[in-house]
C-alpha positions as MATLAB code, in Angstrom:
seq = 'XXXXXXXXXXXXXXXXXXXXXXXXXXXXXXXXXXXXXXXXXXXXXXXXXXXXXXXXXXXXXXXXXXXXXXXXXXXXXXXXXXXXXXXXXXXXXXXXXXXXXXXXXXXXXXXXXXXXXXXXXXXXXXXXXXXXXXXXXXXXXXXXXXXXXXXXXXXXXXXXXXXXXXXXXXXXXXXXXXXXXXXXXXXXXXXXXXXXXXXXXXXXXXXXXXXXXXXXXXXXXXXXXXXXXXXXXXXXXXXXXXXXXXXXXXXXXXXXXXXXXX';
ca = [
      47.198   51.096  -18.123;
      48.484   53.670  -15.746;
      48.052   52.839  -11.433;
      44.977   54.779  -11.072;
      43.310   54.554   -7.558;
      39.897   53.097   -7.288;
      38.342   56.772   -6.349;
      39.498   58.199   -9.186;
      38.392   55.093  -11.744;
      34.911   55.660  -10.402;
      35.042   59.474  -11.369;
      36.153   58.579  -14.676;
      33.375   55.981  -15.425;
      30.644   58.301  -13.737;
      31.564   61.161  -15.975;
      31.771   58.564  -18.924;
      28.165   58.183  -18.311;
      27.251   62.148  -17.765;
      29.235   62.983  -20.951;
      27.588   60.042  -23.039;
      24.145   61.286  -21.612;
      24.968   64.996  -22.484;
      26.567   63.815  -26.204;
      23.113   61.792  -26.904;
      20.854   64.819  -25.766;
      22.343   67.601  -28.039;
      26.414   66.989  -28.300;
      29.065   68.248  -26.462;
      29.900   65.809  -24.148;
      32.993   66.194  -24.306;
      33.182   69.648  -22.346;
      33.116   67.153  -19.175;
      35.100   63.554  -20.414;
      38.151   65.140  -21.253;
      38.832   67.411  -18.622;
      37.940   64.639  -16.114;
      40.497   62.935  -17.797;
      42.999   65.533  -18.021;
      42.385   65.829  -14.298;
      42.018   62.517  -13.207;
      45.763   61.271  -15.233;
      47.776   64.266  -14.871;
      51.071   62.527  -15.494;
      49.586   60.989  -18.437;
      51.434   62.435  -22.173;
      48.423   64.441  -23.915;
      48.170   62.530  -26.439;
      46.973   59.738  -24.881;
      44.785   61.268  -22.886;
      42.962   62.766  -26.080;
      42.832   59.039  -27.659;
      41.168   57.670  -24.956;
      38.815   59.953  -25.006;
      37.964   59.532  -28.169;
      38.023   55.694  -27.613;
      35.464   56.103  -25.294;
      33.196   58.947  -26.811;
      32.687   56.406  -30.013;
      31.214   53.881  -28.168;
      28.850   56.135  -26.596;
      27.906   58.264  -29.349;
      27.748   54.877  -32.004;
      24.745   53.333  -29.564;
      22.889   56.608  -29.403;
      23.528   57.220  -33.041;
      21.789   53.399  -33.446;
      19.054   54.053  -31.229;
      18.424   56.910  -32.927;
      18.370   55.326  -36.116;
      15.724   52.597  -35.015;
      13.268   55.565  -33.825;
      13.577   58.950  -35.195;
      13.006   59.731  -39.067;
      16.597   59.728  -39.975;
      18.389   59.841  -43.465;
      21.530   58.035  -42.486;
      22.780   58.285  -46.299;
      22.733   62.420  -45.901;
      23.949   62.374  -42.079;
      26.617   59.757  -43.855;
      27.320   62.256  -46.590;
      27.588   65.214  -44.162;
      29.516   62.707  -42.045;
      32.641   62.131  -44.961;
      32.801   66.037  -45.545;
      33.360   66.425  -41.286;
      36.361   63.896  -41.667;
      37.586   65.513  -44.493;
      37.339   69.302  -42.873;
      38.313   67.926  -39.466;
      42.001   66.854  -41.539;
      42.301   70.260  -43.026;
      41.537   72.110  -39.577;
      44.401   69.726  -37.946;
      46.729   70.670  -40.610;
      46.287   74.573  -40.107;
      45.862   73.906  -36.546;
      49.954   74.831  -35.456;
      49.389   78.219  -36.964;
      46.766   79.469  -35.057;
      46.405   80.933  -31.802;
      43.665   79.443  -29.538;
      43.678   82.264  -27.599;
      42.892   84.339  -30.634;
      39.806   81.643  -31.559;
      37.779   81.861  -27.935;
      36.575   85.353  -27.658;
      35.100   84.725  -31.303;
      33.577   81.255  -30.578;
      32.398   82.799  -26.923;
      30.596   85.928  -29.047;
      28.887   83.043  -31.640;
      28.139   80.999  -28.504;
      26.335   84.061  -27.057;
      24.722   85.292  -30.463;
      23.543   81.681  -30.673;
      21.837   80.985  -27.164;
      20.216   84.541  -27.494;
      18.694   83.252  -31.421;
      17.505   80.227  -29.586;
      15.212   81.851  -26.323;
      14.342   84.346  -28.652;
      13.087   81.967  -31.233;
      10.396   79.669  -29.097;
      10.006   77.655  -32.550;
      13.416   76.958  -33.369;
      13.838   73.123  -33.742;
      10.115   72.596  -33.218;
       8.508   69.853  -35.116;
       5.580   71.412  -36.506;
       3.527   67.999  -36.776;
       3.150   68.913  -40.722;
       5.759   66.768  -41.781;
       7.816   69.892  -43.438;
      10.922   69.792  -41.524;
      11.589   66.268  -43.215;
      11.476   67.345  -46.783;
      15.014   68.329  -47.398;
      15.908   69.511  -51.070;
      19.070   68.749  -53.068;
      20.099   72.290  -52.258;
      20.018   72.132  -48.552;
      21.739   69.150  -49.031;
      24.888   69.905  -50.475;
      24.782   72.939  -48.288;
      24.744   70.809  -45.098;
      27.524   68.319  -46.655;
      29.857   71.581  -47.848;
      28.742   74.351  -44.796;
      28.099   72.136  -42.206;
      30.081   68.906  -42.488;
      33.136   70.405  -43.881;
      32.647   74.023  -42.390;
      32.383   72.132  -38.693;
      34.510   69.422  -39.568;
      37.334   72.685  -40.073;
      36.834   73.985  -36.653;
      36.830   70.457  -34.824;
      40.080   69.596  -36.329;
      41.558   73.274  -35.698;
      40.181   74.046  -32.350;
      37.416   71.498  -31.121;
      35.410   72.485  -28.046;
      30.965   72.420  -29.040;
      31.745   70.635  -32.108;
      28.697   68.407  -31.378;
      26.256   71.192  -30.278;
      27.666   73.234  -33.402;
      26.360   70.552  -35.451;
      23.046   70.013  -33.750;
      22.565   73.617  -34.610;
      23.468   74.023  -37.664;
      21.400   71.062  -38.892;
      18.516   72.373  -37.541;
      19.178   75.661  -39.380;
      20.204   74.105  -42.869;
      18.157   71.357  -42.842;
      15.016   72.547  -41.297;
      14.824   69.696  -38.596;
      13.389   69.439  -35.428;
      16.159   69.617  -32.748;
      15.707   65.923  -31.851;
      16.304   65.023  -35.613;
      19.220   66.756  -35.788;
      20.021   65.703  -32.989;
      20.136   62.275  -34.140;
      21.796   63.097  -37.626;
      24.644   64.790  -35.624;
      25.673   61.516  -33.592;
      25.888   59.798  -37.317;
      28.327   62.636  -38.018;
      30.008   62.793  -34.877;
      30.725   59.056  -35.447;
      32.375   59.308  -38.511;
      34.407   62.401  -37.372;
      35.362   59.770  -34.086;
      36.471   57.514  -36.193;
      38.942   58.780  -38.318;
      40.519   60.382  -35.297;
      40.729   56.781  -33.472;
      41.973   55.562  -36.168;
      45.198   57.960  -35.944;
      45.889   57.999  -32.244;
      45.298   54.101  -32.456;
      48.143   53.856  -35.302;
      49.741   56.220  -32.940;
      49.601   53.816  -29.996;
      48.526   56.720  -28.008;
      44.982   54.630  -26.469;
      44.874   53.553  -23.080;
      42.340   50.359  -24.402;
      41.963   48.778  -21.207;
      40.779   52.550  -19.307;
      38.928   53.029  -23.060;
      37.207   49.455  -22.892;
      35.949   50.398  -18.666;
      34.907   53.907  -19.541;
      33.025   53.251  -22.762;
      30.699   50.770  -20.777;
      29.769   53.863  -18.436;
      29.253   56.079  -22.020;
      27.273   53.662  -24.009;
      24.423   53.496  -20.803;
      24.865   57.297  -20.663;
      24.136   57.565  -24.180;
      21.251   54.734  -24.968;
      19.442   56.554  -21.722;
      19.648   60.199  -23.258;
      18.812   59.215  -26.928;
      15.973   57.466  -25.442;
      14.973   60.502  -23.058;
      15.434   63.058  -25.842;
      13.354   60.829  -28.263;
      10.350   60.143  -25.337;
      10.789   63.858  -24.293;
      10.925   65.999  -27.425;
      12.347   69.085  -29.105;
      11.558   71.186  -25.896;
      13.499   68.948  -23.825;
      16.469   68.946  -26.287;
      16.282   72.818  -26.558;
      16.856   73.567  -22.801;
      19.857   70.942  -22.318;
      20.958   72.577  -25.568;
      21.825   75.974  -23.928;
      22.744   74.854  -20.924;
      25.391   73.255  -22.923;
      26.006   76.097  -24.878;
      26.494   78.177  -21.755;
      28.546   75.871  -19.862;
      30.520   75.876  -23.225;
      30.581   80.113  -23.033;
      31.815   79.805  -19.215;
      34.548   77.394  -19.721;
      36.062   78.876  -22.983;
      35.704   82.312  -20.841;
      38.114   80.762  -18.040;
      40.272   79.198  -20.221;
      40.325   82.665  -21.949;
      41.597   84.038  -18.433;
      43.735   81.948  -17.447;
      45.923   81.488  -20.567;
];
């Protein structure tokens, strides 16, 4: 491990535990880890910077997946399913990835961003959960949707550009599926780990993990992440819905300055 001074290490943990809180809630979690640690090891290669982050983000995003598990109404075998297809789509976006122009990808993902949030607080019942028990009936049809659309449609993105890939799935499940957000919610940290792992597994083979930062940080992302599963599950759909686009705009403004600055 890198000499890191002791300031810094306690940034990095703290915003372990804001991004595991944040992934838990409604995904993207990630729009704070890596840039803290982008900032906080700038003489570190790339490469290992974006293993350790995904070191850490497992752990995090594994114990809110389990907790989720253990109390919302969760088909693991489907979020499982959905899961495979993400890992699969996340290999093909890599591949293409060298061929494609991030700066061309932002303004489009900024404009679905925006089209998104404004679907959302204009839809008050979006991700509700009516009480009836029909948002938990999902047909064959919406299924393979969700495993083809949403696991290997989002899976494509995360592996060819990245940034929301969490909140894109907590939407999109809600919108295939027809489950309340803190369902989906709970279906996307299933995916998310199975997308994590596959891309661990490469930058470990790689050697490109900083274990012993990993192994500090992950601590700080599992607490962040049991506390927000258990807030979003005690708190509800409206809860989830309001960190949900404050994500999504923090997401906007950030691909916006990136956008500006390129």
């Amino acid at each position: 491990m890198p000499d890191i001074a002791l300031t810094t290490l306690i940034v990095l943990c703290l915003a372990a535990a804001a991004a595991g809180w944040i992934d838990a809630v409604v995904g993207g979690g990630g729009l704070l880890l890596l840039p803290a640690l982008l900032l906080g090891l700038p003489h570190v290669p790339a490469a290992q910077v974006l293993g350790t982050n995904k070191a850490v983000a497992i752990v995090g995003t594994s114990g809110a997946a389990v907790t989720y598990v253990r109390k919302a109404p969760v088909k693991v075998w489907t979020a499982l399913r959905i899961g495979l297809a993400a890992l699969a789509g996340s290999m093909a976006g890599a591949f293409f990835a060298a061929g494609i122009s991030s700066e061309v990808l932002r303004p489009v993902i900024m404009v679905v961003l925006l089209a998104v949030a404004a679907f959302v607080m204009l839809r008050p019942s979006f991700g509700k959960d009516t009480g009836d028990g029909t948002r938990q009936r999902i047909t064959r049809a919406r299924t393979v949707t969700a495993i083809v659309l949403v696991g290997g449609g989002i899976g494509f993105y995360d592996g060819l550009f990245g940034p929301g890939t969490g909140t894109f799935l907590v939407l999109a499940l809600t919108a295939v599926l027809h489950l309340d957000l803190v369902t989906a919610s709970a279906t996307a940290k299933i995916v998310n780990v199975c997308t994590n792992a596959g891309a661990l597994a490469m930058f470990a083979h790689q050697g490109s993990v900083l274990w012993q930062l990993a192994a500090l940080m992950a601590v700080f992302n599992l607490a962040g992440g049991l506390i927000g599963a258990r807030m979003a599950l005690r708190k509800g759909s409206e809860f989830v819905r309001g960190v949900l686009l404050v994500v999504v705009f923090s997401l906007v403004a950030k691909l916006a300055f990136d956008q500006w600055t390129a």
